[in-house]
Coordinates of C-alpha atoms in Angstrom, one line a residue:
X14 CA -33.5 94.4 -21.8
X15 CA -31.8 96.0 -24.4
X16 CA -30.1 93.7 -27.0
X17 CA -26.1 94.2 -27.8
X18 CA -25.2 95.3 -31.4
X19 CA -22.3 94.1 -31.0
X20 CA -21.2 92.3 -34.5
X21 CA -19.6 88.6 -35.1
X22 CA -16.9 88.6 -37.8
X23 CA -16.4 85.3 -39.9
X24 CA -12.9 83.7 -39.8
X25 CA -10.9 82.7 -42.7
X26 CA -9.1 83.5 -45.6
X27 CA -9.9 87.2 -47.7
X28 CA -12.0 86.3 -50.8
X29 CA -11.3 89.6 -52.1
X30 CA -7.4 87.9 -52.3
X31 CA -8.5 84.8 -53.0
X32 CA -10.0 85.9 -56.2
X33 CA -7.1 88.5 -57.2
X34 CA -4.7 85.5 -56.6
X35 CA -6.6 82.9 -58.7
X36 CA -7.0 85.9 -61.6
X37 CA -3.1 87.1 -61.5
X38 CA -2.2 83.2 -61.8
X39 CA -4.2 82.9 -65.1
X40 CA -3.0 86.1 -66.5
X41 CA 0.7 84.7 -65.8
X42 CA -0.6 81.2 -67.7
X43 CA -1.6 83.5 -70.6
X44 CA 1.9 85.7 -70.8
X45 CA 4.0 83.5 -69.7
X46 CA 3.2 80.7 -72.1
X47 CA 2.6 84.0 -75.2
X48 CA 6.2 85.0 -74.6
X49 CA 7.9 81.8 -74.1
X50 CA 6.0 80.6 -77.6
X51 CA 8.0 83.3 -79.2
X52 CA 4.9 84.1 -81.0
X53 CA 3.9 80.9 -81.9
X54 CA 0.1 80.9 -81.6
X55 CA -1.8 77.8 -79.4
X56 CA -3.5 75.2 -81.1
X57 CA -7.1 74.3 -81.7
X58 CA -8.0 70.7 -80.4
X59 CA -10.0 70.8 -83.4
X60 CA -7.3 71.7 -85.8
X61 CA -5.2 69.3 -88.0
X62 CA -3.6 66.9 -85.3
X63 CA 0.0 67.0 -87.0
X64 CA 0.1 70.4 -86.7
X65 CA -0.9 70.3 -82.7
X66 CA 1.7 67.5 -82.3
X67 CA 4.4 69.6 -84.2
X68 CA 3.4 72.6 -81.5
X69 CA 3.7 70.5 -78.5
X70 CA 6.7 69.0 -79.5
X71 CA 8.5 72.1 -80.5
X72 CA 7.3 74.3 -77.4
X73 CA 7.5 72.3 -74.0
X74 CA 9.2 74.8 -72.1
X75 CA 6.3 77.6 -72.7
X76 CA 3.6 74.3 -71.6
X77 CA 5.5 73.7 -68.9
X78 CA 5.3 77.2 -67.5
X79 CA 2.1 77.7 -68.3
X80 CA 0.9 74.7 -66.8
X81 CA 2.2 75.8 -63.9
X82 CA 0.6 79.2 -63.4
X83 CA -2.7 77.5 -64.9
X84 CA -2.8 74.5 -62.1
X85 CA -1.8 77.1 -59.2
X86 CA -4.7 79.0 -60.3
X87 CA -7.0 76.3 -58.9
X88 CA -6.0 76.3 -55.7
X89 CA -7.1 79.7 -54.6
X90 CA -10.4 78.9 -56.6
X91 CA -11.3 76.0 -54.2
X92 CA -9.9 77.8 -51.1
X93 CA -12.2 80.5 -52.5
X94 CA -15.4 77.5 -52.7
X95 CA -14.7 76.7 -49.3
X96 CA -14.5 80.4 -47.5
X97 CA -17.5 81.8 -49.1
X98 CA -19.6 78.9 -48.9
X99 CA -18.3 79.0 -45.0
X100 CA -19.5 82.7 -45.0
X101 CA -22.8 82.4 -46.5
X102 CA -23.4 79.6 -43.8
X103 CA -22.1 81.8 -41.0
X104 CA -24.5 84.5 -42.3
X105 CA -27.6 82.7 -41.7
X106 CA -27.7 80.2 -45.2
X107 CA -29.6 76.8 -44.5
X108 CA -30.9 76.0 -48.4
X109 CA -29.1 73.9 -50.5
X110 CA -27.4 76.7 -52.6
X111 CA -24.7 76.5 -50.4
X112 CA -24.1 72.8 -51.3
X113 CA -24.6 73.5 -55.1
X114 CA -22.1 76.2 -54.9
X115 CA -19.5 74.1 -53.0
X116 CA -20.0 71.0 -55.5
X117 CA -19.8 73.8 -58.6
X118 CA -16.9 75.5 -57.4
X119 CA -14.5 72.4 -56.1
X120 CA -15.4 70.5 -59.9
X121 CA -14.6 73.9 -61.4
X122 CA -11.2 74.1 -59.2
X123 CA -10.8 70.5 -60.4
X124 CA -11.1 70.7 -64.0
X125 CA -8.3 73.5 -64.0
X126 CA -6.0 71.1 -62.2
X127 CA -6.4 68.0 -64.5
X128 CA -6.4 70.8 -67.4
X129 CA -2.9 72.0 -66.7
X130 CA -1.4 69.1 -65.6
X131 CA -2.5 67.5 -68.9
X132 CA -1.0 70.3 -70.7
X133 CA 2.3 69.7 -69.0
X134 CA 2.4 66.3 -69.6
X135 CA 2.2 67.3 -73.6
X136 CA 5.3 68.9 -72.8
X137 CA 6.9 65.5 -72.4
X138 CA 9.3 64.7 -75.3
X139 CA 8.2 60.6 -75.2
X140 CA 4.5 61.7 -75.6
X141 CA 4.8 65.3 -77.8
X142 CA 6.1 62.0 -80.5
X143 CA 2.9 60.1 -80.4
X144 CA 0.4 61.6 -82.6
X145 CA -2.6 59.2 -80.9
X146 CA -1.0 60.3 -77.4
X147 CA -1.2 64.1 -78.2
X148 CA -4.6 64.3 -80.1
X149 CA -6.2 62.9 -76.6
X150 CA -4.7 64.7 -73.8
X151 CA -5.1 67.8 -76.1
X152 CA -8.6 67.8 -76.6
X153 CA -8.9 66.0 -72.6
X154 CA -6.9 69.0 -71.2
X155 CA -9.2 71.5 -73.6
X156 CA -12.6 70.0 -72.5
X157 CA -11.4 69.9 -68.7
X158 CA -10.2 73.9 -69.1
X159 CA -13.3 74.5 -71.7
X160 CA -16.8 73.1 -71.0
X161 CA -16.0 71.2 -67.4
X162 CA -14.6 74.5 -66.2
X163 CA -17.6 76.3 -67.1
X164 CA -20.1 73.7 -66.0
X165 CA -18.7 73.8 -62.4
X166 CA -18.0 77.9 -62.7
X167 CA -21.3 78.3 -62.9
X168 CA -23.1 76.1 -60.4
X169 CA -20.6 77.8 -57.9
X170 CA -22.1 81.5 -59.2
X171 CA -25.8 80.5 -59.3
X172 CA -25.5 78.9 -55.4
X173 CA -24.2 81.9 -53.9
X174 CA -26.4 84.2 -56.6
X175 CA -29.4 82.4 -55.5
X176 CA -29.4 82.4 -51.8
X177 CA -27.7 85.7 -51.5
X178 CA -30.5 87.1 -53.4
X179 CA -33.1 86.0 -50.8
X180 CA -31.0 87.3 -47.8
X181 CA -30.5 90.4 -49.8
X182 CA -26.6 89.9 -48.9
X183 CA -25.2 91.1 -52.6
X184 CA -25.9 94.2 -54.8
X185 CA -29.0 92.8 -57.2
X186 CA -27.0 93.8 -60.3
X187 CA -24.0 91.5 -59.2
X188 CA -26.8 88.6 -58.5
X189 CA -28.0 88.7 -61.9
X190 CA -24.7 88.9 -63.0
X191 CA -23.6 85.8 -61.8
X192 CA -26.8 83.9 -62.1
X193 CA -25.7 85.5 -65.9
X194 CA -22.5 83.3 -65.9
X195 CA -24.3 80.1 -64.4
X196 CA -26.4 80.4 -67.7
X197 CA -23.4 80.8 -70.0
X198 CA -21.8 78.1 -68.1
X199 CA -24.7 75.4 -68.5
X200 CA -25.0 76.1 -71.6
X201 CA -21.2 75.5 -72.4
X202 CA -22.5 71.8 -71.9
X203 CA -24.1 72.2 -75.8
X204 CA -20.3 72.8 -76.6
X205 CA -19.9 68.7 -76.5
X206 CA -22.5 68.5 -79.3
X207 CA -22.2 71.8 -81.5
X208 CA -18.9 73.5 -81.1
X209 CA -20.2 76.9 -81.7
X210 CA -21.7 77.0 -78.1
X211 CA -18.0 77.0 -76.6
X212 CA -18.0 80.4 -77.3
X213 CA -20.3 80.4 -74.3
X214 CA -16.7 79.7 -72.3
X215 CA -15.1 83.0 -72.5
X216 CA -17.9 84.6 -70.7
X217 CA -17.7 82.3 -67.7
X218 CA -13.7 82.2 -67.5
X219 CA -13.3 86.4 -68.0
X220 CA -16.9 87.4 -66.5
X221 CA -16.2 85.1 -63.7
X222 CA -12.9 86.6 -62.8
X223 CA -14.8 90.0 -62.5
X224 CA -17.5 88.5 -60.3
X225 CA -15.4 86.8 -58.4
X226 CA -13.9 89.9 -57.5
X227 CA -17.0 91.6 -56.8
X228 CA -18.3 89.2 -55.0
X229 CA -14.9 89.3 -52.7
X230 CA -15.7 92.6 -51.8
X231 CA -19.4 93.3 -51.7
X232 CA -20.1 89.5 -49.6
X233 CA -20.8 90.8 -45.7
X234 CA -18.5 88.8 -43.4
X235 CA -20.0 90.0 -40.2
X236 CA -23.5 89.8 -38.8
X237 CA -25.4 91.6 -35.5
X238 CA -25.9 89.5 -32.4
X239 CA -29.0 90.8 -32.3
X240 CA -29.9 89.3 -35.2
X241 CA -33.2 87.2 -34.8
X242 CA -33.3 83.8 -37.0
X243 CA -35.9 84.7 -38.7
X244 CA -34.9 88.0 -39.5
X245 CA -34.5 88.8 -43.0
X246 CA -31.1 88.7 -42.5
X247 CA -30.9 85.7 -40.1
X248 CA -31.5 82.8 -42.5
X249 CA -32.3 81.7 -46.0
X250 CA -35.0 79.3 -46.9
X251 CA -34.9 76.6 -44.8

């Protein structure tokens, strides 16, 4: 009897929008906040801490906009978490990638939200007065943004790297990419203990936009009915 080709589509949301969304709302957290500072330049956590409380206290509309944009961007990242790890199971996924990726991804979604709500609460007049106040929601809202972020970022990129690398489901260049920024993003975690390693950070938040992205638009969302389950393409290390 000859077998139907006839393909299954997985329903839900576009990652390939997802991830444009979650990217445009941090690039509006970025010029937003620059042109509402009126060139004033954001403040190092590690800075003098009269100087981030003079910044906070004289710029609260520009935090307030930009934590805005900055905690919207978390919400398509986590419905992001949830689709693809909803389409690599759908495609045949049974190892525990899936679940790594899902924990990574909803801390890193996380982490964004307490980051810019803490950043808009600076923006309060009552607590931009309190030097104490300031010097801990500052550096609590950069570590949440910074090394959290990261951390979660890139269990999220090695979970789907890793298992769509055995079902062959991405491009092997955009595989080692991410498992590329799941590196960077561990090691971010050496940022608690010697601050040169947050320079690890900018890799994950700008390298993870692109593969984010890519991974949108390359991921399969359809398989063959006449896929067997232990076809390559059927399922993933069980």
């Amino acid at each position: 009897m000859k077998l139907s080709t006839q393909s299954h589509t997985h329903a839900g949301p576009s990652l390939l929008a997802l991830a444009i969304v979650h990217t445009l709302f941090f690039a509006a957290n970025l010029i937003a906040g620059a042109l509402l500072r009126h060139g004033a330049i954001f403040v190092n956590p590690y800075g003098p801490a009269e100087s981030a409380r003079q910044f906070f206290a004289g710029n609260p509309e520009a935090l307030r906009v930009a934590a805005f944009f900055f905690f919207s961007s978390s919400i398509p990242l986590g419905i992001y978490t949830a689709t693809v790890v909803s389409r690599l199971r759908f495609l045949g996924v049974r190892a525990a990638g899936s679940d790594i990726a899902t924990y990574g991804g909803y801390a890193a979604s996380a982490a964004i939200a307490f980051s810019g709500l803490s950043t808009w609460i600076l923006s309060v007049t009552e607590v931009a007065a309190s030097l104490p106040v300031t010097r801990m929601l500052h550096f609590f809202s950069f570590l949440c943004g910074g090394t959290a972020f990261a951390v979660g970022f890139g269990l999220l990129a090695a979970g789907v790297s890793v298992t769509s690398l055995f079902l062959r489901l991405l491009p092997r260049w955009l595989v080692w990419f991410g498992l590329f920024i799941a590196l960077a993003g561990e090691l971010s975690t050496l940022g608690l203990v010697l601050y040169q390693a947050t320079m690890t950070i900018p890799i994950v938040r700008f390298g993870g936009f692109v593969w984010l992205i890519a991974v949108g638009a390359l991921l399969p969302n359809s398989i063959a009915k006449n896929s067997a389950p232990n076809s390559p393409g059927g399922e993933a290390g069980s």
